mmCIF file of C-alpha atoms in Angstrom:
data_model
loop_
_atom_site.group_PDB
_atom_site.id
_atom_site.type_symbol
_atom_site.label_atom_id
_atom_site.label_comp_id
_atom_site.label_asym_id
_atom_site.label_seq_id
_atom_site.Cartn_x
_atom_site.Cartn_y
_atom_site.Cartn_z
ATOM 1 C CA UNK D 590 0.000 0.000 0.000
ATOM 2 C CA UNK D 591 1.171 3.532 -0.796
ATOM 3 C CA UNK D 592 1.293 6.491 1.546
ATOM 4 C CA UNK D 593 -1.405 9.137 1.970
ATOM 5 C CA UNK D 594 -0.451 10.995 -1.230
ATOM 6 C CA UNK D 595 -1.954 8.191 -3.328
ATOM 7 C CA UNK D 596 -5.330 8.140 -1.545
ATOM 8 C CA UNK D 597 -8.663 9.882 -2.102
ATOM 9 C CA UNK D 598 -11.353 8.990 0.410
ATOM 10 C CA UNK D 599 -14.153 11.303 -0.757
ATOM 11 C CA UNK D 600 -15.330 10.926 -4.373
ATOM 12 C CA UNK D 601 -18.779 11.412 -5.927
ATOM 13 C CA UNK D 602 -20.272 9.944 -9.086
ATOM 14 C CA UNK D 603 -23.433 10.671 -11.049
ATOM 15 C CA UNK D 604 -25.384 8.700 -8.478
ATOM 16 C CA UNK D 605 -25.056 11.768 -6.280
ATOM 17 C CA UNK D 606 -27.652 14.230 -7.511
ATOM 18 C CA UNK D 607 -24.902 16.854 -7.816
ATOM 19 C CA UNK D 608 -22.362 14.447 -9.324
ATOM 20 C CA UNK D 609 -21.459 13.847 -12.935
ATOM 21 C CA UNK D 610 -19.175 10.905 -13.765
ATOM 22 C CA UNK D 611 -19.681 7.149 -13.743
ATOM 23 C CA UNK D 612 -18.148 4.751 -11.197
ATOM 24 C CA UNK D 613 -16.181 3.183 -14.049
ATOM 25 C CA UNK D 614 -14.731 6.585 -14.907
ATOM 26 C CA UNK D 615 -13.611 7.013 -11.294
ATOM 27 C CA UNK D 616 -11.895 3.621 -11.262
ATOM 28 C CA UNK D 617 -10.097 4.306 -14.551
ATOM 29 C CA UNK D 618 -8.933 7.786 -13.503
ATOM 30 C CA UNK D 619 -7.740 6.611 -10.101
ATOM 31 C CA UNK D 620 -5.664 3.952 -11.813
ATOM 32 C CA UNK D 621 -4.304 6.423 -14.355
ATOM 33 C CA UNK D 622 -3.373 8.929 -11.643
ATOM 34 C CA UNK D 623 -1.861 6.327 -9.331
ATOM 35 C CA UNK D 624 -4.470 6.838 -6.609
ATOM 36 C CA UNK D 625 -4.002 3.542 -4.808
ATOM 37 C CA UNK D 626 -6.676 3.805 -2.117
ATOM 38 C CA UNK D 627 -10.013 5.320 -3.065
ATOM 39 C CA UNK D 628 -13.675 5.356 -2.158
ATOM 40 C CA UNK D 629 -16.975 6.264 -3.740
ATOM 41 C CA UNK D 630 -19.024 8.198 -1.197
ATOM 42 C CA UNK D 631 -22.179 9.332 -2.945
ATOM 43 C CA UNK D 632 -24.787 11.421 -1.152
ATOM 44 C CA UNK D 633 -27.351 9.242 0.619
ATOM 45 C CA UNK D 634 -27.041 6.284 -1.744
ATOM 46 C CA UNK D 635 -24.760 3.274 -2.187
ATOM 47 C CA UNK D 636 -25.763 2.685 -5.822
ATOM 48 C CA UNK D 637 -22.498 4.111 -7.161
ATOM 49 C CA UNK D 638 -20.436 2.220 -4.603
ATOM 50 C CA UNK D 639 -22.222 -0.996 -5.594
ATOM 51 C CA UNK D 640 -21.595 -0.426 -9.299
ATOM 52 C CA UNK D 641 -17.902 0.177 -8.651
ATOM 53 C CA UNK D 642 -17.707 -3.013 -6.583
ATOM 54 C CA UNK D 643 -19.379 -4.968 -9.402
ATOM 55 C CA UNK D 644 -16.901 -3.584 -11.943
ATOM 56 C CA UNK D 645 -13.975 -4.520 -9.753
ATOM 57 C CA UNK D 646 -15.427 -7.965 -9.005
ATOM 58 C CA UNK D 647 -15.452 -8.734 -12.713
ATOM 59 C CA UNK D 648 -11.691 -8.137 -12.607
ATOM 60 C CA UNK D 649 -11.318 -10.926 -10.042
ATOM 61 C CA UNK D 650 -10.423 -8.723 -7.135
ATOM 62 C CA UNK D 651 -10.851 -9.883 -3.550
ATOM 63 C CA UNK D 652 -11.870 -8.555 -0.160
ATOM 64 C CA UNK D 653 -9.078 -7.528 2.156
ATOM 65 C CA UNK D 654 -9.814 -10.382 4.553
ATOM 66 C CA UNK D 655 -9.557 -13.114 1.890
ATOM 67 C CA UNK D 656 -6.452 -15.183 1.331
ATOM 68 C CA UNK D 657 -6.689 -15.755 -2.397
ATOM 69 C CA UNK D 658 -4.230 -13.948 -4.637
ATOM 70 C CA UNK D 659 -5.839 -10.930 -6.335
ATOM 71 C CA UNK D 660 -5.584 -10.022 -9.984
ATOM 72 C CA UNK D 661 -5.861 -6.527 -11.434
ATOM 73 C CA UNK D 662 -9.027 -5.426 -13.298
ATOM 74 C CA UNK D 663 -9.075 -5.489 -17.073
ATOM 75 C CA UNK D 664 -7.620 -2.271 -18.464
ATOM 76 C CA UNK D 665 -5.694 -1.333 -15.331
ATOM 77 C CA UNK D 666 -2.147 -0.008 -15.547
ATOM 78 C CA UNK D 667 0.564 -2.657 -15.432
ATOM 79 C CA UNK D 668 1.609 -3.299 -11.862
ATOM 80 C CA UNK D 669 -1.414 -1.556 -10.381
ATOM 81 C CA UNK D 670 -2.253 -2.652 -6.869
ATOM 82 C CA UNK D 671 -4.542 -0.783 -4.582
ATOM 83 C CA UNK D 672 -7.672 -0.847 -2.499
ATOM 84 C CA UNK D 673 -11.273 0.199 -3.025
ATOM 85 C CA UNK D 674 -13.186 1.049 0.150
ATOM 86 C CA UNK D 675 -16.979 1.096 -0.338
ATOM 87 C CA UNK D 676 -18.541 4.174 1.182
ATOM 88 C CA UNK D 677 -21.401 6.627 1.500
ATOM 89 C CA UNK D 678 -21.961 10.230 2.632
ATOM 90 C CA UNK D 679 -25.033 10.754 4.798
ATOM 91 C CA UNK D 680 -26.895 13.944 5.597
ATOM 92 C CA UNK D 681 -27.748 14.007 9.287
ATOM 93 C CA UNK D 682 -28.560 16.384 12.137
ATOM 94 C CA UNK D 683 -26.795 16.907 15.441
ATOM 95 C CA UNK D 684 -29.415 18.886 17.257
ATOM 96 C CA UNK D 685 -30.047 21.769 14.865
ATOM 97 C CA UNK D 686 -26.696 21.443 13.080
ATOM 98 C CA UNK D 687 -26.647 19.898 9.604
ATOM 99 C CA UNK D 688 -23.711 17.502 9.190
ATOM 100 C CA UNK D 689 -22.304 15.204 6.534
ATOM 101 C CA UNK D 690 -21.101 11.837 7.805
ATOM 102 C CA UNK D 691 -18.880 9.580 5.706
ATOM 103 C CA UNK D 692 -19.174 5.827 6.135
ATOM 104 C CA UNK D 693 -16.134 3.725 5.135
ATOM 105 C CA UNK D 694 -16.011 -0.037 4.621
ATOM 106 C CA UNK D 695 -19.762 -0.585 4.735
ATOM 107 C CA UNK D 696 -21.565 -3.769 3.699
ATOM 108 C CA UNK D 697 -23.068 -2.870 0.341
ATOM 109 C CA UNK D 698 -25.426 -5.851 0.432
ATOM 110 C CA UNK D 699 -27.345 -4.437 3.385
ATOM 111 C CA UNK D 700 -30.938 -3.481 2.645
ATOM 112 C CA UNK D 701 -30.701 -0.828 5.377
ATOM 113 C CA UNK D 702 -29.174 1.514 2.812
ATOM 114 C CA UNK D 703 -32.080 1.033 0.406
ATOM 115 C CA UNK D 704 -34.510 2.098 3.126
ATOM 116 C CA UNK D 705 -32.343 5.107 3.894
ATOM 117 C CA UNK D 706 -32.213 6.123 0.226
ATOM 118 C CA UNK D 707 -36.010 6.055 -0.103
ATOM 119 C CA UNK D 708 -36.343 8.322 2.927
ATOM 120 C CA UNK D 709 -33.720 10.737 1.597
ATOM 121 C CA UNK D 710 -35.373 10.979 -1.811
ATOM 122 C CA UNK D 711 -38.637 11.960 -0.163
ATOM 123 C CA UNK D 712 -36.891 14.652 1.892
ATOM 124 C CA UNK D 713 -35.133 15.986 -1.195
ATOM 125 C CA UNK D 714 -38.361 16.208 -3.197
ATOM 126 C CA UNK D 715 -40.124 18.060 -0.404
ATOM 127 C CA UNK D 716 -37.269 20.545 0.034
ATOM 128 C CA UNK D 717 -36.819 21.484 -3.632
ATOM 129 C CA UNK D 718 -40.113 23.341 -3.970
ATOM 130 C CA UNK D 719 -39.470 25.317 -0.799
ATOM 131 C CA UNK D 720 -35.985 26.283 -2.018
ATOM 132 C CA UNK D 721 -37.430 27.654 -5.256
ATOM 133 C CA UNK D 722 -40.115 29.535 -3.315
ATOM 134 C CA UNK D 723 -37.450 31.116 -1.113
ATOM 135 C CA UNK D 724 -35.395 32.276 -4.099
ATOM 136 C CA UNK D 725 -38.442 33.796 -5.807
ATOM 137 C CA UNK D 726 -39.285 35.623 -2.580
ATOM 138 C CA UNK D 727 -35.729 37.001 -2.514
ATOM 139 C CA UNK D 728 -36.012 38.302 -6.080
ATOM 140 C CA UNK D 729 -34.240 35.606 -8.097
ATOM 141 C CA UNK D 730 -35.577 34.869 -11.620
ATOM 142 C CA UNK D 731 -36.319 31.157 -11.224
ATOM 143 C CA UNK D 732 -38.174 29.370 -14.029
ATOM 144 C CA UNK D 733 -39.803 26.497 -12.128
ATOM 145 C CA UNK D 734 -40.815 24.602 -15.277
ATOM 146 C CA UNK D 735 -37.282 24.789 -16.672
ATOM 147 C CA UNK D 736 -35.894 23.365 -13.453
ATOM 148 C CA UNK D 737 -38.368 20.465 -13.474
ATOM 149 C CA UNK D 738 -37.487 19.674 -17.090
ATOM 150 C CA UNK D 739 -33.782 19.603 -16.235
ATOM 151 C CA UNK D 740 -34.409 17.179 -13.365
ATOM 152 C CA UNK D 741 -36.397 14.769 -15.514
ATOM 153 C CA UNK D 742 -37.418 11.739 -13.456
ATOM 154 C CA UNK D 743 -34.941 12.498 -10.657
ATOM 155 C CA UNK D 744 -35.240 14.859 -7.710
ATOM 156 C CA UNK D 745 -34.568 18.553 -8.324
ATOM 157 C CA UNK D 746 -31.154 19.619 -7.045
ATOM 158 C CA UNK D 747 -29.950 23.027 -5.849
ATOM 159 C CA UNK D 748 -27.376 22.930 -8.637
ATOM 160 C CA UNK D 749 -30.101 22.558 -11.291
ATOM 161 C CA UNK D 750 -31.928 25.528 -9.824
ATOM 162 C CA UNK D 751 -28.746 27.592 -9.977
ATOM 163 C CA UNK D 752 -27.811 26.456 -13.481
ATOM 164 C CA UNK D 753 -31.272 27.336 -14.772
ATOM 165 C CA UNK D 754 -30.745 30.953 -13.715
ATOM 166 C CA UNK D 755 -27.216 31.435 -15.078
ATOM 167 C CA UNK D 756 -28.364 32.206 -18.617
ATOM 168 C CA UNK D 757 -27.784 35.136 -20.921
ATOM 169 C CA UNK D 758 -31.287 36.474 -20.312
ATOM 170 C CA UNK D 759 -30.434 36.916 -16.602
ATOM 171 C CA UNK D 760 -27.017 38.469 -17.172
ATOM 172 C CA UNK D 761 -28.099 41.833 -15.791
ATOM 173 C CA UNK D 762 -29.621 40.479 -12.573
ATOM 174 C CA UNK D 763 -27.601 42.032 -9.712
ATOM 175 C CA UNK D 764 -28.179 39.027 -7.447
ATOM 176 C CA UNK D 765 -26.616 36.694 -10.012
ATOM 177 C CA UNK D 766 -23.796 38.966 -11.165
ATOM 178 C CA UNK D 767 -21.138 37.439 -8.836
ATOM 179 C CA UNK D 768 -21.699 33.962 -10.325
ATOM 180 C CA UNK D 769 -21.320 34.790 -14.014
ATOM 181 C CA UNK D 770 -17.854 34.564 -15.626
ATOM 182 C CA UNK D 771 -15.647 37.286 -14.248
ATOM 183 C CA UNK D 772 -17.719 37.695 -11.095
ATOM 184 C CA UNK D 773 -16.324 37.442 -7.603
ATOM 185 C CA UNK D 774 -17.917 34.018 -7.010
ATOM 186 C CA UNK D 775 -17.539 32.603 -10.531
ATOM 187 C CA UNK D 776 -14.680 30.171 -9.897
ATOM 188 C CA UNK D 777 -17.107 27.459 -8.805
ATOM 189 C CA UNK D 778 -20.478 29.192 -9.261
ATOM 190 C CA UNK D 779 -22.774 26.264 -8.336
ATOM 191 C CA UNK D 780 -20.816 25.434 -5.204
ATOM 192 C CA UNK D 781 -20.464 29.079 -4.168
ATOM 193 C CA UNK D 782 -24.110 29.915 -4.779
ATOM 194 C CA UNK D 783 -25.179 26.964 -2.670
ATOM 195 C CA UNK D 784 -23.080 28.095 0.299
ATOM 196 C CA UNK D 785 -24.075 31.732 -0.147
ATOM 197 C CA UNK D 786 -27.828 31.127 -0.277
ATOM 198 C CA UNK D 787 -28.891 27.536 0.508
ATOM 199 C CA UNK D 788 -26.543 26.463 3.295
ATOM 200 C CA UNK D 789 -27.725 26.402 6.893
ATOM 201 C CA UNK D 790 -28.206 29.937 8.183
ATOM 202 C CA UNK D 791 -28.372 31.489 4.686
ATOM 203 C CA UNK D 792 -31.374 33.420 3.273
ATOM 204 C CA UNK D 793 -32.847 30.596 1.133
ATOM 205 C CA UNK D 794 -32.091 27.756 3.570
ATOM 206 C CA UNK D 795 -34.766 25.084 3.940
ATOM 207 C CA UNK D 796 -34.709 22.950 7.063
ATOM 208 C CA UNK D 797 -34.846 19.216 6.354
ATOM 209 C CA UNK D 798 -35.621 16.516 8.888
ATOM 210 C CA UNK D 799 -32.573 14.374 8.194
ATOM 211 C CA UNK D 800 -31.826 11.420 10.449
ATOM 212 C CA UNK D 801 -30.235 12.225 13.811
ATOM 213 C CA UNK D 802 -26.454 11.954 14.025
ATOM 214 C CA UNK D 803 -26.716 8.971 16.387
ATOM 215 C CA UNK D 804 -28.907 7.139 13.866
ATOM 216 C CA UNK D 805 -26.451 7.811 11.038
ATOM 217 C CA UNK D 806 -23.573 6.541 13.183
ATOM 218 C CA UNK D 807 -25.540 3.378 13.988
ATOM 219 C CA UNK D 808 -26.448 2.806 10.328
ATOM 220 C CA UNK D 809 -22.773 2.866 9.375
ATOM 221 C CA UNK D 810 -21.433 0.890 12.329
ATOM 222 C CA UNK D 811 -24.196 -1.736 12.248
ATOM 223 C CA UNK D 812 -23.226 -2.427 8.642
ATOM 224 C CA UNK D 813 -19.521 -2.912 9.209
ATOM 225 C CA UNK D 814 -18.354 0.637 8.570
ATOM 226 C CA UNK D 815 -16.449 3.427 10.261
ATOM 227 C CA UNK D 816 -18.211 6.835 10.517
ATOM 228 C CA UNK D 817 -16.095 9.924 9.850
ATOM 229 C CA UNK D 818 -17.303 13.533 10.022
ATOM 230 C CA UNK D 819 -16.884 15.099 6.570
ATOM 231 C CA UNK D 820 -15.231 18.532 6.161
ATOM 232 C CA UNK D 821 -16.063 19.697 9.715
ATOM 233 C CA UNK D 822 -14.607 23.140 9.095
ATOM 234 C CA UNK D 823 -17.233 23.733 6.431
ATOM 235 C CA UNK D 824 -20.281 22.532 8.351
ATOM 236 C CA UNK D 825 -19.253 23.714 11.809
ATOM 237 C CA UNK D 826 -18.040 27.251 11.191
ATOM 238 C CA UNK D 827 -17.931 28.982 14.550
ATOM 239 C CA UNK D 828 -18.752 25.719 16.328
ATOM 240 C CA UNK D 829 -15.614 23.744 15.565
ATOM 241 C CA UNK D 830 -15.244 22.605 19.175
ATOM 242 C CA UNK D 831 -18.327 20.445 18.617
ATOM 243 C CA UNK D 832 -16.143 17.778 17.013
ATOM 244 C CA UNK D 833 -15.016 16.671 20.473
ATOM 245 C CA UNK D 834 -18.620 15.748 21.265
ATOM 246 C CA UNK D 835 -19.121 14.059 17.890
ATOM 247 C CA UNK D 836 -16.086 11.862 18.502
ATOM 248 C CA UNK D 837 -17.359 11.079 21.974
ATOM 249 C CA UNK D 838 -20.775 10.109 20.620
ATOM 250 C CA UNK D 839 -19.766 7.622 17.960
ATOM 251 C CA UNK D 840 -17.769 9.234 15.157
ATOM 252 C CA UNK D 841 -14.599 7.277 14.473
ATOM 253 C CA UNK D 842 -12.672 10.151 12.967
ATOM 254 C CA UNK D 843 -12.560 13.463 11.135
ATOM 255 C CA UNK D 844 -11.915 14.353 7.506
ATOM 256 C CA UNK D 845 -9.102 16.792 8.201
ATOM 257 C CA UNK D 846 -7.462 17.242 4.814
ATOM 258 C CA UNK D 847 -9.704 18.479 2.008
ATOM 259 C CA UNK D 848 -10.268 21.461 -0.270
ATOM 260 C CA UNK D 849 -12.225 23.511 2.275
ATOM 261 C CA UNK D 850 -9.876 23.659 5.255
ATOM 262 C CA UNK D 851 -7.034 26.089 5.649
ATOM 263 C CA UNK D 852 -3.761 24.628 6.879
ATOM 264 C CA UNK D 853 -4.577 25.949 10.345
ATOM 265 C CA UNK D 854 -8.067 24.408 10.381
ATOM 266 C CA UNK D 855 -6.759 21.060 9.102
ATOM 267 C CA UNK D 856 -4.089 20.950 11.809
ATOM 268 C CA UNK D 857 -6.671 21.940 14.429
ATOM 269 C CA UNK D 858 -8.918 18.993 13.562
ATOM 270 C CA UNK D 859 -5.993 16.603 13.177
ATOM 271 C CA UNK D 860 -4.708 17.480 16.642
ATOM 272 C CA UNK D 861 -8.138 16.812 18.142
ATOM 273 C CA UNK D 862 -8.312 13.465 16.337
ATOM 274 C CA UNK D 863 -4.909 12.403 17.626
ATOM 275 C CA UNK D 864 -5.783 13.486 21.159
ATOM 276 C CA UNK D 865 -8.956 11.369 21.026
ATOM 277 C CA UNK D 866 -7.350 8.365 19.373
ATOM 278 C CA UNK D 867 -9.550 8.841 16.292
ATOM 279 C CA UNK D 868 -8.582 8.353 12.672
ATOM 280 C CA UNK D 869 -8.011 11.193 10.215
ATOM 281 C CA UNK D 870 -8.854 11.058 6.530
ATOM 282 C CA UNK D 871 -8.143 12.943 3.316
ATOM 283 C CA UNK D 872 -10.458 13.500 0.374
ATOM 284 C CA UNK D 873 -10.989 15.741 -2.618
ATOM 285 C CA UNK D 874 -14.817 15.752 -2.526
ATOM 286 C CA UNK D 875 -14.653 15.465 -6.311
ATOM 287 C CA UNK D 876 -17.992 16.092 -8.063
ATOM 288 C CA UNK D 877 -17.187 17.103 -11.635
ATOM 289 C CA UNK D 878 -18.672 20.259 -13.133
ATOM 290 C CA UNK D 879 -20.318 21.367 -9.885
ATOM 291 C CA UNK D 880 -16.825 21.786 -8.400
ATOM 292 C CA UNK D 881 -14.635 22.276 -11.483
ATOM 293 C CA UNK D 882 -11.569 23.446 -9.565
ATOM 294 C CA UNK D 883 -11.380 20.213 -7.563
ATOM 295 C CA UNK D 884 -9.640 17.214 -9.126
ATOM 296 C CA UNK D 885 -9.269 13.616 -8.020
ATOM 297 C CA UNK D 886 -6.575 13.138 -5.421
ATOM 298 C CA UNK D 887 -6.334 16.841 -4.599
ATOM 299 C CA UNK D 888 -6.477 18.080 -0.986
ATOM 300 C CA UNK D 889 -4.265 19.806 1.550
ATOM 301 C CA UNK D 890 -0.799 18.638 2.554
ATOM 302 C CA UNK D 891 -0.964 16.803 5.904
ATOM 303 C CA UNK D 892 2.555 17.898 6.822
ATOM 304 C CA UNK D 893 3.544 16.520 10.230
ATOM 305 C CA UNK D 894 0.374 14.426 10.366
ATOM 306 C CA UNK D 895 1.336 12.379 7.285
ATOM 307 C CA UNK D 896 2.408 9.260 9.272
ATOM 308 C CA UNK D 897 -0.788 9.332 11.360
ATOM 309 C CA UNK D 898 -2.885 9.802 8.229
ATOM 310 C CA UNK D 899 -1.096 6.894 6.576
ATOM 311 C CA UNK D 900 -1.892 4.632 9.532
ATOM 312 C CA UNK D 901 -5.521 5.774 9.422
ATOM 313 C CA UNK D 902 -5.843 4.976 5.721
ATOM 314 C CA UNK D 903 -4.254 1.584 6.256
ATOM 315 C CA UNK D 904 -6.748 0.799 9.030
ATOM 316 C CA UNK D 905 -9.654 1.550 6.680
ATOM 317 C CA UNK D 906 -8.102 -0.517 3.896
ATOM 318 C CA UNK D 907 -7.935 -3.465 6.320
ATOM 319 C CA UNK D 908 -11.704 -3.455 6.933
ATOM 320 C CA UNK D 909 -13.436 -6.713 5.893
ATOM 321 C CA UNK D 910 -15.512 -5.038 3.145
ATOM 322 C CA UNK D 911 -12.567 -3.256 1.516
ATOM 323 C CA UNK D 912 -11.542 -4.670 -1.861
ATOM 324 C CA UNK D 913 -7.944 -5.350 -2.858
ATOM 325 C CA UNK D 914 -7.265 -4.530 -6.506
#
């Protein structure tokens, strides 16, 4: 197994409503880029993780606990050896705080995840209409019918709402000006708009009754996985000390190194993890066009925490449901 620099433990596919690429694409690109340890952690669904596992199974790979010699998947680079860790990213609530919880090494055969996905789809459908209503109330030029057409037979996403407004006909709208090319928030307009307007505490925020944090932890642990709080610096701004409680109430670790934490924030969370004997993880949170400045395998440098991160990654790769490639 390689060190941390060849790992990416937070990747989304098109099975996430805000994702774009296929699981097969992720596997191929990880192999091409030499990313030896990787996960697929789609939002509130294991469909992408299951598809990736099926693709790898056809290449005669094995689980980490098996003794049989593994062979590399068809089309992989010569000499490629690595590990795929099946995962998921769950929306959940800790009191009134909206969190994302990563689950690593989960049992993809469990029907518990199918029940969870049905509940999450219902919540997403209910929230979309309220989000549009809030934007209209704030003066945004939302074409509801256009948004519904873009969604097709899937749930409406915040990104589809945003994309529907960023058209030439709305170029002069002052509220949208920062998100058009050349604007102050145009680097990743979908991502930035979401966190300017839809995120918790923002003007168009819609409260959703996601599962409690304790329930999300239990769902992951009861199905063989390790729960890790995703990008805590993004979801816990001003309440960062809360991670101590989250670790004490079931989280197995923190995602310290990602594209949203400053060096200081990453070190802050890593120090807390070490002090609590928790694992630390690294992940790009790759989505595709929604986050065009984020590439696979890209996240902050762990610096002095590199050996601890490496041990953490190795512990996840040793889970029974991890797959040796």
